């Protein structure tokens, strides 16, 4: 009994175009005509989805950017608040140092009243001077830190005002986007379902080529019909008569020699319409 030869699948090359898959295009459960119809229906669904996305314009990106900006500003506000708290803690420390200096000064002065020799007196006088110097440094630190806090509070107030403005912008953009999404949600859902249905019928190699052509063209058209009865609907170059006959037969894969798109007959276009 002869062994059944297992077909070896060639790995998909992401650089493939319709020209690359031309030889094995018919190697599918679908007939060439049905495959062409399915590809055109897929293109039609994708084009309709593209129009919906164009209607939204830059709104999704603007919303995302605003959300990121507001989040960054809130993080900055939290950082400033943390710095103010740290400054307040420093002031409490400096004030405690002032109290300790006053206590030390009072102690040393009290000791000076009971000493009997000049050397001890000079030593205690030096200690009093040191404590008074430390007290002045602590007092200056309190003043400087309070100024720093005041500056930070102004910065925080300005930042909170900016956050409020950005939040208003974000709210307006979200409402605008939500309105557009809601108005097109039903249509988009139907189109996505149609797209999935078509894509499920197409083999992976053809789908890969289709997606690559779509991404490479400005109008995202990979499958087009005949324009003005004699031209490619993608690049509008003239199609030779023999190719027009092949296109009209719906039994051959015809690729535009100028732009590499699949060209289907006006019969398929009108039936899909």
PDB file of C-alpha atoms in Angstrom:
ATOM      1  CA  UNK A   1       0.000   0.000   0.000  1.00  0.00           C
ATOM      2  CA  UNK A   2       1.422   3.311  -1.098  1.00  0.00           C
ATOM      3  CA  UNK A   3       2.199   5.787   1.636  1.00  0.00           C
ATOM      4  CA  UNK A   4       0.230   9.019   1.622  1.00  0.00           C
ATOM      5  CA  UNK A   5       2.586  11.901   0.940  1.00  0.00           C
ATOM      6  CA  UNK A   6       2.202  14.591   3.545  1.00  0.00           C
ATOM      7  CA  UNK A   7       2.079  18.080   2.107  1.00  0.00           C
ATOM      8  CA  UNK A   8       4.791  20.333   3.503  1.00  0.00           C
ATOM      9  CA  UNK A   9       3.581  23.817   4.364  1.00  0.00           C
ATOM     10  CA  UNK A  10       5.994  26.554   3.354  1.00  0.00           C
ATOM     11  CA  UNK A  11       6.466  29.076   6.181  1.00  0.00           C
ATOM     12  CA  UNK A  12       4.723  32.381   5.589  1.00  0.00           C
ATOM     13  CA  UNK A  13       7.058  35.171   4.563  1.00  0.00           C
ATOM     14  CA  UNK A  14       5.855  38.518   5.931  1.00  0.00           C
ATOM     15  CA  UNK A  15       7.254  40.171   2.790  1.00  0.00           C
ATOM     16  CA  UNK A  16       4.902  38.229   0.508  1.00  0.00           C
ATOM     17  CA  UNK A  17       2.578  40.045  -1.869  1.00  0.00           C
ATOM     18  CA  UNK A  18      -0.225  38.793  -4.073  1.00  0.00           C
ATOM     19  CA  UNK A  19       2.370  38.202  -6.791  1.00  0.00           C
ATOM     20  CA  UNK A  20       4.215  35.826  -4.436  1.00  0.00           C
ATOM     21  CA  UNK A  21       1.102  33.729  -3.764  1.00  0.00           C
ATOM     22  CA  UNK A  22      -0.201  33.740  -7.332  1.00  0.00           C
ATOM     23  CA  UNK A  23       0.817  30.141  -8.048  1.00  0.00           C
ATOM     24  CA  UNK A  24      -0.975  28.590  -5.074  1.00  0.00           C
ATOM     25  CA  UNK A  25      -3.935  31.003  -4.938  1.00  0.00           C
ATOM     26  CA  UNK A  26      -6.308  28.362  -6.255  1.00  0.00           C
ATOM     27  CA  UNK A  27      -5.001  25.799  -3.757  1.00  0.00           C
ATOM     28  CA  UNK A  28      -7.941  26.190  -1.392  1.00  0.00           C
ATOM     29  CA  UNK A  29     -11.311  24.693  -0.528  1.00  0.00           C
ATOM     30  CA  UNK A  30     -12.874  27.801  -2.029  1.00  0.00           C
ATOM     31  CA  UNK A  31     -13.080  28.264  -5.777  1.00  0.00           C
ATOM     32  CA  UNK A  32     -11.140  31.159  -7.266  1.00  0.00           C
ATOM     33  CA  UNK A  33     -14.377  33.071  -7.818  1.00  0.00           C
ATOM     34  CA  UNK A  34     -15.568  32.524  -4.250  1.00  0.00           C
ATOM     35  CA  UNK A  35     -12.148  33.487  -2.923  1.00  0.00           C
ATOM     36  CA  UNK A  36     -12.192  36.696  -4.971  1.00  0.00           C
ATOM     37  CA  UNK A  37     -15.701  37.504  -3.690  1.00  0.00           C
ATOM     38  CA  UNK A  38     -14.602  36.856  -0.114  1.00  0.00           C
ATOM     39  CA  UNK A  39     -11.511  39.022  -0.478  1.00  0.00           C
ATOM     40  CA  UNK A  40     -13.563  41.858  -1.959  1.00  0.00           C
ATOM     41  CA  UNK A  41     -16.110  41.561   0.867  1.00  0.00           C
ATOM     42  CA  UNK A  42     -13.235  41.618   3.359  1.00  0.00           C
ATOM     43  CA  UNK A  43     -11.814  44.733   1.711  1.00  0.00           C
ATOM     44  CA  UNK A  44     -15.240  46.384   1.745  1.00  0.00           C
ATOM     45  CA  UNK A  45     -15.653  45.682   5.486  1.00  0.00           C
ATOM     46  CA  UNK A  46     -12.141  46.962   6.242  1.00  0.00           C
ATOM     47  CA  UNK A  47     -12.716  50.139   4.216  1.00  0.00           C
ATOM     48  CA  UNK A  48     -15.946  50.809   6.120  1.00  0.00           C
ATOM     49  CA  UNK A  49     -14.137  50.263   9.440  1.00  0.00           C
ATOM     50  CA  UNK A  50     -11.398  52.648   8.262  1.00  0.00           C
ATOM     51  CA  UNK A  51     -14.034  55.349   7.666  1.00  0.00           C
ATOM     52  CA  UNK A  52     -15.359  54.898  11.207  1.00  0.00           C
ATOM     53  CA  UNK A  53     -11.826  55.209  12.596  1.00  0.00           C
ATOM     54  CA  UNK A  54     -11.257  58.308  10.450  1.00  0.00           C
ATOM     55  CA  UNK A  55     -14.446  59.786  11.901  1.00  0.00           C
ATOM     56  CA  UNK A  56     -12.884  59.479  15.359  1.00  0.00           C
ATOM     57  CA  UNK A  57      -9.781  61.131  13.970  1.00  0.00           C
ATOM     58  CA  UNK A  58      -7.072  61.892  16.507  1.00  0.00           C
ATOM     59  CA  UNK A  59      -9.490  61.835  19.444  1.00  0.00           C
ATOM     60  CA  UNK A  60      -8.359  58.459  20.870  1.00  0.00           C
ATOM     61  CA  UNK A  61      -4.712  59.596  20.766  1.00  0.00           C
ATOM     62  CA  UNK A  62      -5.606  63.006  22.218  1.00  0.00           C
ATOM     63  CA  UNK A  63      -7.547  61.364  25.071  1.00  0.00           C
ATOM     64  CA  UNK A  64      -4.652  58.999  25.770  1.00  0.00           C
ATOM     65  CA  UNK A  65      -2.131  61.873  25.742  1.00  0.00           C
ATOM     66  CA  UNK A  66      -4.291  63.999  28.044  1.00  0.00           C
ATOM     67  CA  UNK A  67      -4.743  61.091  30.461  1.00  0.00           C
ATOM     68  CA  UNK A  68      -0.976  60.577  30.511  1.00  0.00           C
ATOM     69  CA  UNK A  69      -0.374  64.319  31.010  1.00  0.00           C
ATOM     70  CA  UNK A  70      -2.885  64.568  33.870  1.00  0.00           C
ATOM     71  CA  UNK A  71      -1.402  61.481  35.539  1.00  0.00           C
ATOM     72  CA  UNK A  72       2.068  63.042  35.306  1.00  0.00           C
ATOM     73  CA  UNK A  73       0.838  66.338  36.732  1.00  0.00           C
ATOM     74  CA  UNK A  74      -0.895  64.556  39.616  1.00  0.00           C
ATOM     75  CA  UNK A  75       2.314  62.680  40.359  1.00  0.00           C
ATOM     76  CA  UNK A  76       4.170  66.020  40.419  1.00  0.00           C
ATOM     77  CA  UNK A  77       1.532  67.473  42.769  1.00  0.00           C
ATOM     78  CA  UNK A  78       1.912  64.486  45.079  1.00  0.00           C
ATOM     79  CA  UNK A  79       5.693  64.972  45.034  1.00  0.00           C
ATOM     80  CA  UNK A  80       5.376  68.670  45.939  1.00  0.00           C
ATOM     81  CA  UNK A  81       2.935  67.819  48.745  1.00  0.00           C
ATOM     82  CA  UNK A  82       5.445  65.291  50.045  1.00  0.00           C
ATOM     83  CA  UNK A  83       8.208  67.922  49.928  1.00  0.00           C
ATOM     84  CA  UNK A  84       6.043  70.397  51.878  1.00  0.00           C
ATOM     85  CA  UNK A  85       5.397  67.755  54.533  1.00  0.00           C
ATOM     86  CA  UNK A  86       9.141  67.088  54.754  1.00  0.00           C
ATOM     87  CA  UNK A  87       9.807  70.843  55.120  1.00  0.00           C
ATOM     88  CA  UNK A  88       7.229  71.076  57.934  1.00  0.00           C
ATOM     89  CA  UNK A  89       8.937  68.168  59.678  1.00  0.00           C
ATOM     90  CA  UNK A  90      12.265  69.992  59.310  1.00  0.00           C
ATOM     91  CA  UNK A  91      10.791  73.156  60.867  1.00  0.00           C
ATOM     92  CA  UNK A  92       9.599  71.105  63.842  1.00  0.00           C
ATOM     93  CA  UNK A  93      13.154  69.748  64.197  1.00  0.00           C
ATOM     94  CA  UNK A  94      14.701  73.223  63.956  1.00  0.00           C
ATOM     95  CA  UNK A  95      12.282  74.598  66.570  1.00  0.00           C
ATOM     96  CA  UNK A  96      13.168  71.748  68.871  1.00  0.00           C
ATOM     97  CA  UNK A  97      16.856  72.620  68.370  1.00  0.00           C
ATOM     98  CA  UNK A  98      16.093  76.252  69.341  1.00  0.00           C
ATOM     99  CA  UNK A  99      14.414  75.059  72.542  1.00  0.00           C
ATOM    100  CA  UNK A 100      17.409  72.867  73.346  1.00  0.00           C
ATOM    101  CA  UNK A 101      19.780  75.789  72.682  1.00  0.00           C
ATOM    102  CA  UNK A 102      17.760  78.059  75.032  1.00  0.00           C
ATOM    103  CA  UNK A 103      17.833  75.381  77.721  1.00  0.00           C
ATOM    104  CA  UNK A 104      21.586  74.951  77.324  1.00  0.00           C
ATOM    105  CA  UNK A 105      22.154  78.720  77.436  1.00  0.00           C
ATOM    106  CA  UNK A 106      20.104  79.047  80.624  1.00  0.00           C
ATOM    107  CA  UNK A 107      22.054  76.149  82.180  1.00  0.00           C
ATOM    108  CA  UNK A 108      25.448  77.593  81.297  1.00  0.00           C
ATOM    109  CA  UNK A 109      24.483  81.075  82.522  1.00  0.00           C
ATOM    110  CA  UNK A 110      23.260  79.622  85.797  1.00  0.00           C
ATOM    111  CA  UNK A 111      26.593  77.847  86.194  1.00  0.00           C
ATOM    112  CA  UNK A 112      28.462  81.085  85.507  1.00  0.00           C
ATOM    113  CA  UNK A 113      26.874  82.675  88.609  1.00  0.00           C
ATOM    114  CA  UNK A 114      28.521  80.143  90.898  1.00  0.00           C
ATOM    115  CA  UNK A 115      32.025  79.796  89.463  1.00  0.00           C
ATOM    116  CA  UNK A 116      35.087  81.142  91.264  1.00  0.00           C
ATOM    117  CA  UNK A 117      37.806  81.332  88.597  1.00  0.00           C
ATOM    118  CA  UNK A 118      38.145  83.079  85.278  1.00  0.00           C
ATOM    119  CA  UNK A 119      39.138  79.995  83.293  1.00  0.00           C
ATOM    120  CA  UNK A 120      35.810  78.244  84.002  1.00  0.00           C
ATOM    121  CA  UNK A 121      34.003  81.506  83.317  1.00  0.00           C
ATOM    122  CA  UNK A 122      35.662  81.828  79.907  1.00  0.00           C
ATOM    123  CA  UNK A 123      34.850  78.197  79.118  1.00  0.00           C
ATOM    124  CA  UNK A 124      31.151  78.646  79.972  1.00  0.00           C
ATOM    125  CA  UNK A 125      31.030  81.909  78.059  1.00  0.00           C
ATOM    126  CA  UNK A 126      32.329  80.044  75.016  1.00  0.00           C
ATOM    127  CA  UNK A 127      29.607  77.414  75.418  1.00  0.00           C
ATOM    128  CA  UNK A 128      26.946  80.144  75.614  1.00  0.00           C
ATOM    129  CA  UNK A 129      28.304  81.727  72.421  1.00  0.00           C
ATOM    130  CA  UNK A 130      28.255  78.368  70.626  1.00  0.00           C
ATOM    131  CA  UNK A 131      24.657  77.695  71.682  1.00  0.00           C
ATOM    132  CA  UNK A 132      23.575  81.192  70.599  1.00  0.00           C
ATOM    133  CA  UNK A 133      25.238  80.591  67.218  1.00  0.00           C
ATOM    134  CA  UNK A 134      23.487  77.222  66.846  1.00  0.00           C
ATOM    135  CA  UNK A 135      20.195  78.905  67.825  1.00  0.00           C
ATOM    136  CA  UNK A 136      20.651  81.578  65.114  1.00  0.00           C
ATOM    137  CA  UNK A 137      21.427  78.885  62.525  1.00  0.00           C
ATOM    138  CA  UNK A 138      18.274  76.980  63.530  1.00  0.00           C
ATOM    139  CA  UNK A 139      16.224  80.208  63.416  1.00  0.00           C
ATOM    140  CA  UNK A 140      17.582  80.977  59.934  1.00  0.00           C
ATOM    141  CA  UNK A 141      16.770  77.434  58.833  1.00  0.00           C
ATOM    142  CA  UNK A 142      13.183  77.945  60.023  1.00  0.00           C
ATOM    143  CA  UNK A 143      12.873  81.181  58.019  1.00  0.00           C
ATOM    144  CA  UNK A 144      14.456  79.661  54.883  1.00  0.00           C
ATOM    145  CA  UNK A 145      12.301  76.543  55.113  1.00  0.00           C
ATOM    146  CA  UNK A 146       9.123  78.607  55.538  1.00  0.00           C
ATOM    147  CA  UNK A 147      10.075  80.548  52.389  1.00  0.00           C
ATOM    148  CA  UNK A 148      10.651  77.255  50.569  1.00  0.00           C
ATOM    149  CA  UNK A 149       7.229  76.032  51.726  1.00  0.00           C
ATOM    150  CA  UNK A 150       5.583  79.247  50.516  1.00  0.00           C
ATOM    151  CA  UNK A 151       7.245  78.828  47.109  1.00  0.00           C
ATOM    152  CA  UNK A 152       6.180  75.185  46.909  1.00  0.00           C
ATOM    153  CA  UNK A 153       2.601  76.097  47.835  1.00  0.00           C
ATOM    154  CA  UNK A 154       2.464  78.612  44.984  1.00  0.00           C
ATOM    155  CA  UNK A 155       3.873  75.984  42.618  1.00  0.00           C
ATOM    156  CA  UNK A 156       1.311  73.452  43.906  1.00  0.00           C
ATOM    157  CA  UNK A 157      -1.580  75.910  43.496  1.00  0.00           C
ATOM    158  CA  UNK A 158      -0.530  76.661  39.894  1.00  0.00           C
ATOM    159  CA  UNK A 159      -0.178  72.960  39.173  1.00  0.00           C
ATOM    160  CA  UNK A 160      -3.625  72.183  40.623  1.00  0.00           C
ATOM    161  CA  UNK A 161      -5.102  74.908  38.432  1.00  0.00           C
ATOM    162  CA  UNK A 162      -3.411  73.383  35.375  1.00  0.00           C
ATOM    163  CA  UNK A 163      -4.711  69.940  36.384  1.00  0.00           C
ATOM    164  CA  UNK A 164      -8.229  71.366  36.632  1.00  0.00           C
ATOM    165  CA  UNK A 165      -7.956  72.859  33.133  1.00  0.00           C
ATOM    166  CA  UNK A 166      -6.549  69.628  31.681  1.00  0.00           C
ATOM    167  CA  UNK A 167      -9.285  67.606  33.380  1.00  0.00           C
ATOM    168  CA  UNK A 168     -11.905  69.816  31.741  1.00  0.00           C
ATOM    169  CA  UNK A 169     -10.219  69.288  28.363  1.00  0.00           C
ATOM    170  CA  UNK A 170     -10.058  65.548  29.024  1.00  0.00           C
ATOM    171  CA  UNK A 171     -13.719  65.411  30.020  1.00  0.00           C
ATOM    172  CA  UNK A 172     -14.763  67.243  26.837  1.00  0.00           C
ATOM    173  CA  UNK A 173     -12.597  64.993  24.620  1.00  0.00           C
ATOM    174  CA  UNK A 174     -13.933  61.850  26.294  1.00  0.00           C
ATOM    175  CA  UNK A 175     -17.531  62.989  25.837  1.00  0.00           C
ATOM    176  CA  UNK A 176     -16.876  63.800  22.175  1.00  0.00           C
ATOM    177  CA  UNK A 177     -15.218  60.422  21.604  1.00  0.00           C
ATOM    178  CA  UNK A 178     -17.966  58.603  23.520  1.00  0.00           C
ATOM    179  CA  UNK A 179     -20.630  60.247  21.361  1.00  0.00           C
ATOM    180  CA  UNK A 180     -18.895  59.153  18.153  1.00  0.00           C
ATOM    181  CA  UNK A 181     -18.251  55.624  19.447  1.00  0.00           C
ATOM    182  CA  UNK A 182     -21.854  55.200  20.577  1.00  0.00           C
ATOM    183  CA  UNK A 183     -23.199  56.458  17.251  1.00  0.00           C
ATOM    184  CA  UNK A 184     -21.073  53.960  15.300  1.00  0.00           C
ATOM    185  CA  UNK A 185     -20.923  51.061  17.786  1.00  0.00           C
ATOM    186  CA  UNK A 186     -23.683  49.012  16.160  1.00  0.00           C
ATOM    187  CA  UNK A 187     -22.295  49.494  12.651  1.00  0.00           C
ATOM    188  CA  UNK A 188     -18.735  48.766  13.784  1.00  0.00           C
ATOM    189  CA  UNK A 189     -19.802  45.582  15.550  1.00  0.00           C
ATOM    190  CA  UNK A 190     -21.550  44.336  12.401  1.00  0.00           C
ATOM    191  CA  UNK A 191     -18.557  45.221  10.238  1.00  0.00           C
ATOM    192  CA  UNK A 192     -16.122  43.467  12.572  1.00  0.00           C
ATOM    193  CA  UNK A 193     -18.323  40.373  12.520  1.00  0.00           C
ATOM    194  CA  UNK A 194     -18.401  40.486   8.702  1.00  0.00           C
ATOM    195  CA  UNK A 195     -14.647  40.906   8.619  1.00  0.00           C
ATOM    196  CA  UNK A 196     -14.072  37.924  10.916  1.00  0.00           C
ATOM    197  CA  UNK A 197     -16.420  35.805   8.809  1.00  0.00           C
ATOM    198  CA  UNK A 198     -14.498  36.652   5.626  1.00  0.00           C
ATOM    199  CA  UNK A 199     -11.063  36.281   7.223  1.00  0.00           C
ATOM    200  CA  UNK A 200     -12.002  32.818   8.503  1.00  0.00           C
ATOM    201  CA  UNK A 201     -12.485  31.640   4.913  1.00  0.00           C
ATOM    202  CA  UNK A 202      -9.140  32.929   3.660  1.00  0.00           C
ATOM    203  CA  UNK A 203      -5.920  30.938   4.071  1.00  0.00           C
ATOM    204  CA  UNK A 204      -3.139  32.399   6.217  1.00  0.00           C
ATOM    205  CA  UNK A 205      -0.766  33.074   3.301  1.00  0.00           C
ATOM    206  CA  UNK A 206      -3.342  35.089   1.363  1.00  0.00           C
ATOM    207  CA  UNK A 207      -4.367  36.986   4.517  1.00  0.00           C
ATOM    208  CA  UNK A 208      -0.734  37.840   5.226  1.00  0.00           C
ATOM    209  CA  UNK A 209      -0.286  39.248   1.714  1.00  0.00           C
ATOM    210  CA  UNK A 210      -3.612  41.112   1.974  1.00  0.00           C
ATOM    211  CA  UNK A 211      -2.649  42.754   5.280  1.00  0.00           C
ATOM    212  CA  UNK A 212       0.787  43.683   3.947  1.00  0.00           C
ATOM    213  CA  UNK A 213      -0.644  45.391   0.845  1.00  0.00           C
ATOM    214  CA  UNK A 214      -3.245  47.220   2.955  1.00  0.00           C
ATOM    215  CA  UNK A 215      -0.580  48.596   5.289  1.00  0.00           C
ATOM    216  CA  UNK A 216       1.673  49.690   2.433  1.00  0.00           C
ATOM    217  CA  UNK A 217      -0.985  51.690   0.561  1.00  0.00           C
ATOM    218  CA  UNK A 218      -2.158  55.136   1.663  1.00  0.00           C
ATOM    219  CA  UNK A 219      -5.803  54.322   0.930  1.00  0.00           C
ATOM    220  CA  UNK A 220      -5.453  50.835   2.491  1.00  0.00           C
ATOM    221  CA  UNK A 221      -6.889  49.162  -0.609  1.00  0.00           C
ATOM    222  CA  UNK A 222      -5.531  45.708  -1.404  1.00  0.00           C
ATOM    223  CA  UNK A 223      -8.489  44.486  -3.478  1.00  0.00           C
ATOM    224  CA  UNK A 224     -10.131  46.778  -6.031  1.00  0.00           C
ATOM    225  CA  UNK A 225     -12.585  46.596  -8.906  1.00  0.00           C
ATOM    226  CA  UNK A 226     -12.218  47.804 -12.491  1.00  0.00           C
ATOM    227  CA  UNK A 227     -12.446  51.582 -12.756  1.00  0.00           C
ATOM    228  CA  UNK A 228     -14.135  53.230 -15.735  1.00  0.00           C
ATOM    229  CA  UNK A 229     -14.302  49.804 -17.474  1.00  0.00           C
ATOM    230  CA  UNK A 230     -10.605  49.754 -18.361  1.00  0.00           C
ATOM    231  CA  UNK A 231      -8.431  50.786 -15.399  1.00  0.00           C
ATOM    232  CA  UNK A 232      -7.227  49.530 -12.035  1.00  0.00           C
ATOM    233  CA  UNK A 233      -9.386  50.900  -9.233  1.00  0.00           C
ATOM    234  CA  UNK A 234      -6.320  51.318  -7.061  1.00  0.00           C
ATOM    235  CA  UNK A 235      -3.710  53.100  -9.169  1.00  0.00           C
ATOM    236  CA  UNK A 236      -5.958  53.963 -12.192  1.00  0.00           C
ATOM    237  CA  UNK A 237      -3.490  52.625 -14.739  1.00  0.00           C
ATOM    238  CA  UNK A 238      -4.997  51.133 -17.891  1.00  0.00           C
ATOM    239  CA  UNK A 239      -5.562  47.348 -17.981  1.00  0.00           C
ATOM    240  CA  UNK A 240      -4.807  45.487 -21.208  1.00  0.00           C
ATOM    241  CA  UNK A 241      -7.845  43.883 -22.966  1.00  0.00           C
ATOM    242  CA  UNK A 242      -6.786  40.262 -22.290  1.00  0.00           C
ATOM    243  CA  UNK A 243      -6.528  40.955 -18.571  1.00  0.00           C
ATOM    244  CA  UNK A 244      -9.947  42.603 -18.631  1.00  0.00           C
ATOM    245  CA  UNK A 245     -11.341  39.372 -20.084  1.00  0.00           C
ATOM    246  CA  UNK A 246      -9.603  37.342 -17.349  1.00  0.00           C
ATOM    247  CA  UNK A 247     -11.003  39.665 -14.679  1.00  0.00           C
ATOM    248  CA  UNK A 248     -14.527  39.417 -16.079  1.00  0.00           C
ATOM    249  CA  UNK A 249     -14.369  35.600 -16.036  1.00  0.00           C
ATOM    250  CA  UNK A 250     -13.974  35.558 -12.219  1.00  0.00           C
ATOM    251  CA  UNK A 251     -11.880  32.422 -12.648  1.00  0.00           C
ATOM    252  CA  UNK A 252      -8.390  33.881 -12.559  1.00  0.00           C
ATOM    253  CA  UNK A 253      -6.372  35.828 -10.080  1.00  0.00           C
ATOM    254  CA  UNK A 254      -5.479  39.070 -11.830  1.00  0.00           C
ATOM    255  CA  UNK A 255      -2.954  41.360 -10.181  1.00  0.00           C
ATOM    256  CA  UNK A 256      -2.288  44.911 -11.306  1.00  0.00           C
ATOM    257  CA  UNK A 257       1.179  44.975 -12.827  1.00  0.00           C
ATOM    258  CA  UNK A 258       1.627  48.567 -11.614  1.00  0.00           C
ATOM    259  CA  UNK A 259       0.489  48.539  -7.962  1.00  0.00           C
ATOM    260  CA  UNK A 260       0.265  44.817  -7.083  1.00  0.00           C
ATOM    261  CA  UNK A 261      -3.384  44.896  -5.998  1.00  0.00           C
ATOM    262  CA  UNK A 262      -5.933  42.190  -6.815  1.00  0.00           C
ATOM    263  CA  UNK A 263      -8.465  43.409  -9.371  1.00  0.00           C
ATOM    264  CA  UNK A 264     -11.972  41.900  -9.333  1.00  0.00           C
ATOM    265  CA  UNK A 265     -14.748  42.279 -11.852  1.00  0.00           C
ATOM    266  CA  UNK A 266     -17.474  44.902 -11.689  1.00  0.00           C
ATOM    267  CA  UNK A 267     -19.908  41.986 -11.405  1.00  0.00           C
ATOM    268  CA  UNK A 268     -18.453  41.086  -7.995  1.00  0.00           C
ATOM    269  CA  UNK A 269     -18.453  44.754  -7.016  1.00  0.00           C
ATOM    270  CA  UNK A 270     -22.115  45.273  -7.935  1.00  0.00           C
ATOM    271  CA  UNK A 271     -23.206  42.065  -6.198  1.00  0.00           C
ATOM    272  CA  UNK A 272     -21.354  43.008  -3.016  1.00  0.00           C
ATOM    273  CA  UNK A 273     -22.836  46.504  -3.170  1.00  0.00           C
TER     274      UNK A 273
END
